[in-house]
Coordinates of C-alpha atoms and ligand atoms in Angstrom, one line a residue:
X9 CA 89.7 124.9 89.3
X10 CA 90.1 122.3 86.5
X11 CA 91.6 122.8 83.4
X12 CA 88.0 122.9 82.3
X13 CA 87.4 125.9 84.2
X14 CA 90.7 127.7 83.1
X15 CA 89.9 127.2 79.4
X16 CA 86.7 129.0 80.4
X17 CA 88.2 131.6 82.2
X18 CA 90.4 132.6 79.6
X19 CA 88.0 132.5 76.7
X20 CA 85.9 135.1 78.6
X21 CA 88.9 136.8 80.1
X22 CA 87.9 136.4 83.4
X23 CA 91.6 135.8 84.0
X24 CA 94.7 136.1 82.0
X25 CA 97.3 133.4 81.9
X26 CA 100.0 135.3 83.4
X27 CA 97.7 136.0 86.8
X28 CA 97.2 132.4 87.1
X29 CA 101.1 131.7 86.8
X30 CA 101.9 134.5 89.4
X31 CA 98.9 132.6 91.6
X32 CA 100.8 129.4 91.7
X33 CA 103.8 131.0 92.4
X34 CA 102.6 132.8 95.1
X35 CA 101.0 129.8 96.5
X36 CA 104.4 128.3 96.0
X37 CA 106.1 130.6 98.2
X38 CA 103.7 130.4 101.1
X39 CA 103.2 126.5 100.8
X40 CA 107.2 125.8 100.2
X41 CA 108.3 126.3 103.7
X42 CA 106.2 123.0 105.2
X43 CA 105.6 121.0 102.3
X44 CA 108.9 121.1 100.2
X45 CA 107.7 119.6 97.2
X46 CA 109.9 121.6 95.0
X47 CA 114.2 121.3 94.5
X48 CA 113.6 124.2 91.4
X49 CA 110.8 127.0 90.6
X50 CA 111.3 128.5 87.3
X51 CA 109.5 132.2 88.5
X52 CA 110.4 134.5 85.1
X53 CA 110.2 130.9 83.2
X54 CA 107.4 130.4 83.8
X55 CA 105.7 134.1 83.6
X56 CA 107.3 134.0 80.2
X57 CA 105.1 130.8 78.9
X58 CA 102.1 132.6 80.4
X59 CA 102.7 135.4 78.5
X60 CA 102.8 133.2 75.3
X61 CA 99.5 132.0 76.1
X62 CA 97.6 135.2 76.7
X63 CA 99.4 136.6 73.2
X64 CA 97.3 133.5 71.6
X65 CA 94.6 135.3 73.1
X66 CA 94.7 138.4 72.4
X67 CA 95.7 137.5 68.8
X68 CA 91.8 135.9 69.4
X69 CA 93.6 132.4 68.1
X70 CA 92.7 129.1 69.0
X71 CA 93.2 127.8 72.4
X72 CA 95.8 125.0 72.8
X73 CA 94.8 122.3 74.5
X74 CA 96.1 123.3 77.9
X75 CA 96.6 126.8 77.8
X76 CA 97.5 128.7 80.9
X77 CA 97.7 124.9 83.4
X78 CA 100.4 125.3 85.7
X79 CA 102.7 121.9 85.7
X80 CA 104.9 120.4 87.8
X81 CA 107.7 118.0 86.7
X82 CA 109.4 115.4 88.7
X83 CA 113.0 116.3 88.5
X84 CA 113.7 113.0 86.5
X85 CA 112.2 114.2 83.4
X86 CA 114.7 117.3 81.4
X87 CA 113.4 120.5 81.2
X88 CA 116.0 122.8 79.0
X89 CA 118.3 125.5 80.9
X90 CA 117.0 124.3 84.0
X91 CA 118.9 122.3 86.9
X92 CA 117.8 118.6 86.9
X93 CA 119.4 116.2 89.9
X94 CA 117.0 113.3 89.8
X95 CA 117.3 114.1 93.5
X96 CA 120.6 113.0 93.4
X97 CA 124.1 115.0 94.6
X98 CA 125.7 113.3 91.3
X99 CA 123.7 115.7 89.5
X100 CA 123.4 118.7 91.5
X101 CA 124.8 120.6 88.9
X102 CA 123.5 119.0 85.8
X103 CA 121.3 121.7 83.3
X104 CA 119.3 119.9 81.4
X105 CA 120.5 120.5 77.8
X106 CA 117.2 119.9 76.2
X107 CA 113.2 119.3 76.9
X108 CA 112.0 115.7 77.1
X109 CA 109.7 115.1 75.0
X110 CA 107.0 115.0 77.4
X111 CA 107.9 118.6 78.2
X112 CA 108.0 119.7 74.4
X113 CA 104.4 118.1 74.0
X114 CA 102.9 120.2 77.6
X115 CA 104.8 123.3 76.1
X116 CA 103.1 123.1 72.6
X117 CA 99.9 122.5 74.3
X118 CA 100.2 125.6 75.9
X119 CA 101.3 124.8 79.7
X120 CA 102.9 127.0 82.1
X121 CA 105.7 125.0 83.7
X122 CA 106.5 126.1 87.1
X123 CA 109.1 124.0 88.4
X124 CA 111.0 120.5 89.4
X125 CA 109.8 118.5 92.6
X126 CA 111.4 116.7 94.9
X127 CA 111.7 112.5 94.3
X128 CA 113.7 110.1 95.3
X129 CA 117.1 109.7 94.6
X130 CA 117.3 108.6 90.5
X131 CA 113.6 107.3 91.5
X132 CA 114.6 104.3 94.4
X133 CA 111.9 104.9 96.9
X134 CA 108.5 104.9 98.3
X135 CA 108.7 107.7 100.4
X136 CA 110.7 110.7 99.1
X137 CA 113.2 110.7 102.3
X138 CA 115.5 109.2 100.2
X139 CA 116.1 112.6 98.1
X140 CA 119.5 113.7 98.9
X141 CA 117.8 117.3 98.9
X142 CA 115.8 116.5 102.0
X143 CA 112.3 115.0 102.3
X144 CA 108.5 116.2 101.4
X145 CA 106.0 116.6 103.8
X146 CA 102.1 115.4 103.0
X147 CA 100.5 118.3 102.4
X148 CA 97.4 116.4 104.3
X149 CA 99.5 115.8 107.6
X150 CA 102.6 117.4 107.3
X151 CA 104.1 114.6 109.7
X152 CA 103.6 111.6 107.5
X153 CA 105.4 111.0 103.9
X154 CA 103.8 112.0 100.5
X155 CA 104.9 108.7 99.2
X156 CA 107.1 108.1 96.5
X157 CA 109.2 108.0 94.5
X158 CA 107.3 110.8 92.7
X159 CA 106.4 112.6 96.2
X160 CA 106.9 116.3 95.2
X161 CA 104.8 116.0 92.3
X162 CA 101.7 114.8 94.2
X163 CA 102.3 117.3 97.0
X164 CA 102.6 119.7 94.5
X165 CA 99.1 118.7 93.0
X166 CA 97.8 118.0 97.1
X167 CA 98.6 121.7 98.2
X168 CA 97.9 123.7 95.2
X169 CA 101.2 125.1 94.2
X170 CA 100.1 124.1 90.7
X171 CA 97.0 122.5 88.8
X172 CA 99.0 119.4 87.8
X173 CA 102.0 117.7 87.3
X174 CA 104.3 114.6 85.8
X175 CA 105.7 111.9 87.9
X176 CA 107.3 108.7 86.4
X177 CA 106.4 105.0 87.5
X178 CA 108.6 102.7 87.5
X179 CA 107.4 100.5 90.7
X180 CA 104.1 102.6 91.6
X181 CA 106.0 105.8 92.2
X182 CA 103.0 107.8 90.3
X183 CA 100.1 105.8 91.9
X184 CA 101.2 105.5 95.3
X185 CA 101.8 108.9 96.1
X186 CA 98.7 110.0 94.3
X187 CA 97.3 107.7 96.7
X188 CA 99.1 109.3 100.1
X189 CA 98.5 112.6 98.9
X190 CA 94.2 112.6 98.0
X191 CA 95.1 113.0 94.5
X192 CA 94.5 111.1 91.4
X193 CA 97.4 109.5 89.6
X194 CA 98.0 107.5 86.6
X195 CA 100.5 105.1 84.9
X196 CA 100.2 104.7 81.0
X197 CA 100.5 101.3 79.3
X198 CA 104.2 101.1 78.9
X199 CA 105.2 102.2 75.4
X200 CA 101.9 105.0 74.8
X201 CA 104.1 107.7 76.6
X202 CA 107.6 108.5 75.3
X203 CA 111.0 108.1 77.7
X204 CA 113.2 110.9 75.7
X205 CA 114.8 112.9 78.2
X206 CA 113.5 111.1 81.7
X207 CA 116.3 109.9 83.4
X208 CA 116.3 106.5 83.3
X209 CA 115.5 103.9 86.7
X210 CA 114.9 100.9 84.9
X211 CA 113.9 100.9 81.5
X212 CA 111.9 98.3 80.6
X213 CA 109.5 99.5 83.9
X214 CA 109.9 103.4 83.5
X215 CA 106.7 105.2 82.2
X216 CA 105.6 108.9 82.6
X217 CA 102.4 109.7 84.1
X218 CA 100.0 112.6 85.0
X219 CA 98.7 113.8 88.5
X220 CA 96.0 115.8 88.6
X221 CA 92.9 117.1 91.2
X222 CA 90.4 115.2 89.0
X223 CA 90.2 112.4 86.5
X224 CA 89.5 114.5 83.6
X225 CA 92.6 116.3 84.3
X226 CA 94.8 113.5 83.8
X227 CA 92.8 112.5 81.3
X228 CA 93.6 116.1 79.4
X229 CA 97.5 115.6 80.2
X230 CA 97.6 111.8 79.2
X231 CA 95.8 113.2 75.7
X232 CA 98.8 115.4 75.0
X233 CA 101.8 113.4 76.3
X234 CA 101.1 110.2 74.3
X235 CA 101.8 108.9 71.3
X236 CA 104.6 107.4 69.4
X237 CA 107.8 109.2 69.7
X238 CA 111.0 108.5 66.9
X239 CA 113.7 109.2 69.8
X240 CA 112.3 106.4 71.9
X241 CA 112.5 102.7 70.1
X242 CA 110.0 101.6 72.7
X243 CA 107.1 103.8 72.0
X244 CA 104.2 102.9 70.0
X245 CA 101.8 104.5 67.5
X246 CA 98.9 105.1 69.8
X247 CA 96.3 107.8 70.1
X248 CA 94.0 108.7 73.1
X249 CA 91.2 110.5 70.7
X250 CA 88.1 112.5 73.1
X251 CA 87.9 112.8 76.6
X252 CA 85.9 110.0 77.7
X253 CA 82.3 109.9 79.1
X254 CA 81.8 108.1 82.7
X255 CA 81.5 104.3 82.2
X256 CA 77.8 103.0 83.1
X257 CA 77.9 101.2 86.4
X258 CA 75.5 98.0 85.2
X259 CA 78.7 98.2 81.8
X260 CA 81.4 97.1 84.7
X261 CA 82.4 93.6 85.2
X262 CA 84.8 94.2 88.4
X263 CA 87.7 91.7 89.6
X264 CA 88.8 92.0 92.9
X265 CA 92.5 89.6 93.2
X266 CA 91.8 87.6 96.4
X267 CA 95.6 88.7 96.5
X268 CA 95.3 92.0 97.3
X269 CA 93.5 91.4 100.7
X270 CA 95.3 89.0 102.2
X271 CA 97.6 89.0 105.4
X272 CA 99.1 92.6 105.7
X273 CA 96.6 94.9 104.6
X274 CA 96.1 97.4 107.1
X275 CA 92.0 97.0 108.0
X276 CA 91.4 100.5 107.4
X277 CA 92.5 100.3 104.0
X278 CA 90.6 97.3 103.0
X279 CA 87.5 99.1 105.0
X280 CA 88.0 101.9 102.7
X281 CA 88.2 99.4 99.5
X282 CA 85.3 97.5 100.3
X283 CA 83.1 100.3 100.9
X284 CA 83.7 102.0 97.8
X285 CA 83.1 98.4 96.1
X286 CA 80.1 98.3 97.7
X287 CA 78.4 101.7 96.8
X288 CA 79.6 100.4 92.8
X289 CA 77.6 97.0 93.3
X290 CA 75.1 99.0 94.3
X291 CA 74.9 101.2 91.4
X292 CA 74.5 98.4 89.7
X293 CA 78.7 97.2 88.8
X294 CA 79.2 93.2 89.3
X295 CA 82.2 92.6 91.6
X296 CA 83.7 88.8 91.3
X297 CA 86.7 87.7 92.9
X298 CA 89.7 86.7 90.7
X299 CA 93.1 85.5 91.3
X300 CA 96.3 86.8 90.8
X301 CA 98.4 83.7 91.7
X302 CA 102.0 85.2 91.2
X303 CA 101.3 88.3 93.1
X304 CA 103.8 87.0 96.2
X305 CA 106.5 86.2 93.9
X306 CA 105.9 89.9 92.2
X307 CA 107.8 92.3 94.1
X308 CA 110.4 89.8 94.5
X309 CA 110.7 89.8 90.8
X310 CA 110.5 93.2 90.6
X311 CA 113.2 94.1 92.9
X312 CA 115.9 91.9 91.0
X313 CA 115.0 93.1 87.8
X314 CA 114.4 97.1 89.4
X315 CA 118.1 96.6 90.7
X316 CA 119.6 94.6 87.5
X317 CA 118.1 97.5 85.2
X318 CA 119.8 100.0 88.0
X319 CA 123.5 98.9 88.2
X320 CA 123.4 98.8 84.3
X321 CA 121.6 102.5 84.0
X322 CA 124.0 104.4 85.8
X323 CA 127.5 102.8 85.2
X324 CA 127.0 106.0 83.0
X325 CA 127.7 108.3 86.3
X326 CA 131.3 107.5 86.5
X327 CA 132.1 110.9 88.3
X328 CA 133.7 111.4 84.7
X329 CA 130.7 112.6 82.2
X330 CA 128.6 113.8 85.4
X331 CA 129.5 114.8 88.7
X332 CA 132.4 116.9 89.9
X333 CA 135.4 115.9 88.2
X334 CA 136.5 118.9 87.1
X335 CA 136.6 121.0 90.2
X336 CA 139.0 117.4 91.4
X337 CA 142.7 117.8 91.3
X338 CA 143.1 114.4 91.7
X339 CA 144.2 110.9 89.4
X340 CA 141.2 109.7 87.4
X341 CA 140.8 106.7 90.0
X342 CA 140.4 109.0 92.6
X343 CA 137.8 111.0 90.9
X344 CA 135.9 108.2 89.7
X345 CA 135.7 106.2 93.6
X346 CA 135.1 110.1 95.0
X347 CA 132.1 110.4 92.8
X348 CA 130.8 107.5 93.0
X349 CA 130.4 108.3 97.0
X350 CA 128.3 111.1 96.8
X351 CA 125.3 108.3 95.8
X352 CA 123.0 107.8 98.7
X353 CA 122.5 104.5 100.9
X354 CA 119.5 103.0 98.8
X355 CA 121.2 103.7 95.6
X356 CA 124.4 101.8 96.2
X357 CA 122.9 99.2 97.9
X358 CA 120.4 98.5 94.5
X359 CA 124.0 98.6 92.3
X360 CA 125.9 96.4 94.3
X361 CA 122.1 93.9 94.6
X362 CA 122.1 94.4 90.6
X363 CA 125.6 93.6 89.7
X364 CA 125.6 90.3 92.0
X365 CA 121.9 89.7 90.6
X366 CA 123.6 89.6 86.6
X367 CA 127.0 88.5 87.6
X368 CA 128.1 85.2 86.1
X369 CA 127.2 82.1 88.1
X370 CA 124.0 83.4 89.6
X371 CA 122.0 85.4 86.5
X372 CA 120.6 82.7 86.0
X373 CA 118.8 81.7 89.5
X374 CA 118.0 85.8 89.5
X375 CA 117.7 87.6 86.9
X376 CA 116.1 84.6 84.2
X377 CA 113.8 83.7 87.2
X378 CA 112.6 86.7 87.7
X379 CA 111.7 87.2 83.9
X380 CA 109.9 84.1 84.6
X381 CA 107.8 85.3 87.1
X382 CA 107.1 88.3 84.7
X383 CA 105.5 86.1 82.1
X384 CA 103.6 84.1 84.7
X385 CA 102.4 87.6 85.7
X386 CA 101.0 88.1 82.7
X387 CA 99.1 84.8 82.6
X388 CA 97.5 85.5 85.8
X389 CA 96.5 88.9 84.4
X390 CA 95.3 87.4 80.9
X391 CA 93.0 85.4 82.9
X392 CA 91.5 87.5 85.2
X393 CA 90.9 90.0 82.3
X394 CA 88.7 87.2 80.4
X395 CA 86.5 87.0 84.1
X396 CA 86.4 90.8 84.3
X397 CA 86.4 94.3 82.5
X398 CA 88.6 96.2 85.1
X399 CA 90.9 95.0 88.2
X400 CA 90.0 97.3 91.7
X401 CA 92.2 97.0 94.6
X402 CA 94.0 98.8 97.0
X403 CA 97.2 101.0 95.9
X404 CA 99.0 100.2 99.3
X405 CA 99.0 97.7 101.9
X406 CA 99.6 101.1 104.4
X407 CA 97.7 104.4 105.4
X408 CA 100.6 107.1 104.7
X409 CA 103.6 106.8 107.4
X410 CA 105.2 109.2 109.9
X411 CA 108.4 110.3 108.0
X412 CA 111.3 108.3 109.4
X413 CA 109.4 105.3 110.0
X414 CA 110.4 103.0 107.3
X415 CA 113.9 105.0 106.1
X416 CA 116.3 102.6 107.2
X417 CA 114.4 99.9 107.2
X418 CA 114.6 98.9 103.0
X419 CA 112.7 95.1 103.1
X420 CA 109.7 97.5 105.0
X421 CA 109.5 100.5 102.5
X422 CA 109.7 97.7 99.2
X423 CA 106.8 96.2 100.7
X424 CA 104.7 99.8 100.3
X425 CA 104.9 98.3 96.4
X426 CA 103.1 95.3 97.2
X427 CA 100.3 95.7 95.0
X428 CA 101.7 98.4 92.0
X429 CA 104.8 96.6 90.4
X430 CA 102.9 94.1 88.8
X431 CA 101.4 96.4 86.8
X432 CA 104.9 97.6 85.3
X433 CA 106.4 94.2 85.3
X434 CA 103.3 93.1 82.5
X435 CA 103.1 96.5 81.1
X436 CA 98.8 97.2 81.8
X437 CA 97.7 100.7 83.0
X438 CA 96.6 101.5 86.2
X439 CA 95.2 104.5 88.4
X440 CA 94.8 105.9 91.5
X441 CA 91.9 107.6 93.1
X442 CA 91.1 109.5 96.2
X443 CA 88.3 107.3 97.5
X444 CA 88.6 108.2 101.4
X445 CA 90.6 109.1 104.4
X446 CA 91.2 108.5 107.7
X447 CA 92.4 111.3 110.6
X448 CA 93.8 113.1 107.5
X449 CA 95.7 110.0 105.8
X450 CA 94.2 109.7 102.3
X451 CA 93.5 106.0 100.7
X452 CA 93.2 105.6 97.3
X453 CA 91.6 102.9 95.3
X454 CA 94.1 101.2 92.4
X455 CA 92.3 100.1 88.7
X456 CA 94.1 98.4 86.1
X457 CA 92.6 97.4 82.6
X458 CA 94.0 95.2 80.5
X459 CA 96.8 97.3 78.0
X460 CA 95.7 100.2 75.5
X461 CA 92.6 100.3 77.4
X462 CA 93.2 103.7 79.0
X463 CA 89.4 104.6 77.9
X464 CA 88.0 102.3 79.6
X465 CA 90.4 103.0 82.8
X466 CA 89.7 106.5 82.7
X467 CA 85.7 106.0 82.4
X468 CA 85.9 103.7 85.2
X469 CA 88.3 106.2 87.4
X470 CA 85.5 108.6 86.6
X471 CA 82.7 106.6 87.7
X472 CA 84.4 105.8 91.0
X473 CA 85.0 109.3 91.7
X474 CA 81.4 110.1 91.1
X475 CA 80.0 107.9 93.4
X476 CA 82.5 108.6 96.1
X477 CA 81.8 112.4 95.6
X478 CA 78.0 111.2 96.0
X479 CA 77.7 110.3 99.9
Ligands
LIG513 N1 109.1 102.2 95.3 C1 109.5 101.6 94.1 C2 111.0 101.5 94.1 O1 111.6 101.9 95.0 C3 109.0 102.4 92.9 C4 109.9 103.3 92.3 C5 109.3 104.0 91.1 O2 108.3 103.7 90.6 N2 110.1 104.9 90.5 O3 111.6 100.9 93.2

């Protein structure tokens, strides 16, 4: 179903809201055991939102927006009264004392939230293996990863648990497991969605974004989660108006970065790509190369700024505010070096790479270079966007991976973000969408527009998925 269909459905009472929220939560139960995409399910929660809706209903008032949609929420973002870890120990026992905004927005709009998947510790992955709660399996092929860090939410979405969900990308954590999983993902332009109550990775990166089965759903979640928000000095005054018709084939102008395909690629990816591109140019799209000339320099930018952003975000977990201190009997230094253990390998190793990156003496070679490379970033972008509409590429350099393949091995799972940072490191949008697969291992394709142009990304995304759908 789409969200389409269940604003049908409930109009003419072919369903009520509360049998669709028991349906996901029975799918929950039977899918839970192989898949693990969720740390919480909110059961009576939930059924108690469903019944809101269906009073709406039978009070014969207007439908909200997305009445009766069951949603998922990465366990970054708050939800009130319930448990939110971030996938970390340190907050094993943290209740979230109030709803992100986000979460307000999808409750006023009349969504059923039915729980809190599975990511990454405080977001540091590309995989979801390095949850302290255990990993996810792809609900595709149950031995490779979902992706990351945002894996619950798209396995969630993948194996029908619920209709959709809200990840956060702070690296590609949105798009590239929407990619491993067959479903569509999207990152906003940073600043259109509001940070209030997500649990912060690194800020100047972090944005909130929808997975769904279909564009349009996105599309339907983006509408309601955007928009300037006064608790978040970052956001903007934007609005997403109407859904958005397909974008006319001849209409596209379509860059491909000579970048993206270079040395590392796996061929069965750029197949993938390059047939897709293909069926477009023969629907009538132009395809051009362009050139993104910073692109090898981007994740290396990214991962000292990702870790500088890090070491400064959660000084706050000092084992004293969060954490266990009270169950401690033991001197405040104690306590503090204690809690500070329970954080996994990836996250200690990002605090101590951060500190060093801004420590006196060497901020200057890291950190102010790689701010550098940020703004040279968004040169290359400006000018490819003056050649070209839209940006296609791949989301990944990889198919999906066995789980335990990359886990140790941190300089091989960073590379997975090859071609998402350098869309959070200059701020554009960008998508994901299911444009093939191989033995079971979806690929997605990756668009970008230039920023605010979330029309135009979602009309493309939507033309894409109708001429893959076409074969
Ligand atoms: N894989 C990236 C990282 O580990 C992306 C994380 C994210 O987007 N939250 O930093």
């Amino acid at each position: 179903m789409t969200i389409r269909d269940i604003q049908e459905g409930l109009k003419n009472s072919s369903f009520s809201a509360r049998e669709l929220a028991l349906a996901s939560l029975e799918r929950i139960k039977t899918e839970e055991p192989h898949v693990h995409a969720f740390l919480e399910v909110t059961g009576e929660k939930a059924l108690a939102q469903a019944q809101e809706v269906d009073d709406i209903i039978s009070r014969k008032e207007e439908l909200p927006p997305l009445a009766g949609v069951s949603c998922s929420l990465k366990d970054a973002i708050l939800l009130e009264g319930v448990r939110c870890t971030a996938g970390s120990r340190m907050l094993e026992h943290y209740v979230a004392p109030y709803d992100a905004t986000v979460v307000s927005r999808l409750k006023r709009a009349g969504a059923v939230i039915v729980g809190k998947t599975n990511m990454d510790e405080f977001g540091m992955g590309a995989s979801t293996e390095h949850s302290a709660f255990g990993p996810t399996h792809n609900p595709r092929n149950l031995s490779v990863v979902p992706g990351g860090s945002s894996g619950g939410s798209a396995a969630s979405v993948a194996a029908q648990e619920c209709l959709v969900s809200l990840g956060e990308d702070t690296g590609g954590s949105v798009r590239l497991p929407a990619s491993f999983c067959g479903v569509v993902g999207m990152k906003p332009t940073y600043g259109t969605v509001s940070r209030s109550g997500i649990i912060a990775l690194a800020s100047s990166l972090d944005q909130v974004g929808p997975f769904g089965n279909s564009v349009e759903d996105c599309e339907r979640v983006f509408q309601v989660i955007s928009g300037k928000d006064n608790m978040d000095a970052t956001s903007i005054l934007y609005e997403y108006g109407d859904i958005a018709e397909p974008a006319s084939a001849p209409s596209l102008k379509i860059g491909v970065p000579r970048e993206y395909f270079a040395k590392g690629l796996d061929p069965r990816v750029s197949q993938i790509i390059k047939e897709t591109l293909d069926k477009l140019s023969n629907a009538g799209a132009s395809i051009i190369e362009v050139s993104l000339p910073s692109t090898a320099q981007a994740l290396a930018a990214y991962y000292v700024i990702n870790t500088s952003e890090v070491s400064s975000n959660l000084a706050r977990y000092d084992g004293i505010r969060y954490g266990n201190a009270s169950e401690m009997d033991s001197s405040f230094a104690e306590v503090l070096m204690a809690n500070r253990e329970v954080f996994g390998n990836e996250v200690r190793r990002r605090i101590m790479l951060g500190t060093f990156a801004l420590s006196a003496g060497y901020y200057e070679a890291y950190y102010k270079t790689a701010q550098e490379v940020r703004k040279l970033l968004r040169d290359d972008f400006a000018k490819a966007f003056s050649q070209a509409n839209v940006l296609m590429g791949p989301v990944s350099p990889f198919l999906p991976f066995p789980l335990g393949e990359k886990k140790e091995d941190p300089l091989s799972m960073y590379l997975v973000d090859m071609y998402t940072v350098s869309a959070n490191l200059t701020g554009i949008p960008g998508i994901s969408v299911p444009v093939g697969s191989i033995e079971n291992l979806p690929v997605g394709i990756q668009i970008m527009t230039p920023h605010f142009q979330e029309r135009l990304l979602f009309s493309t995304a939507k033309t894409v998925e109708q001429i893959v759908k076409a074969r």
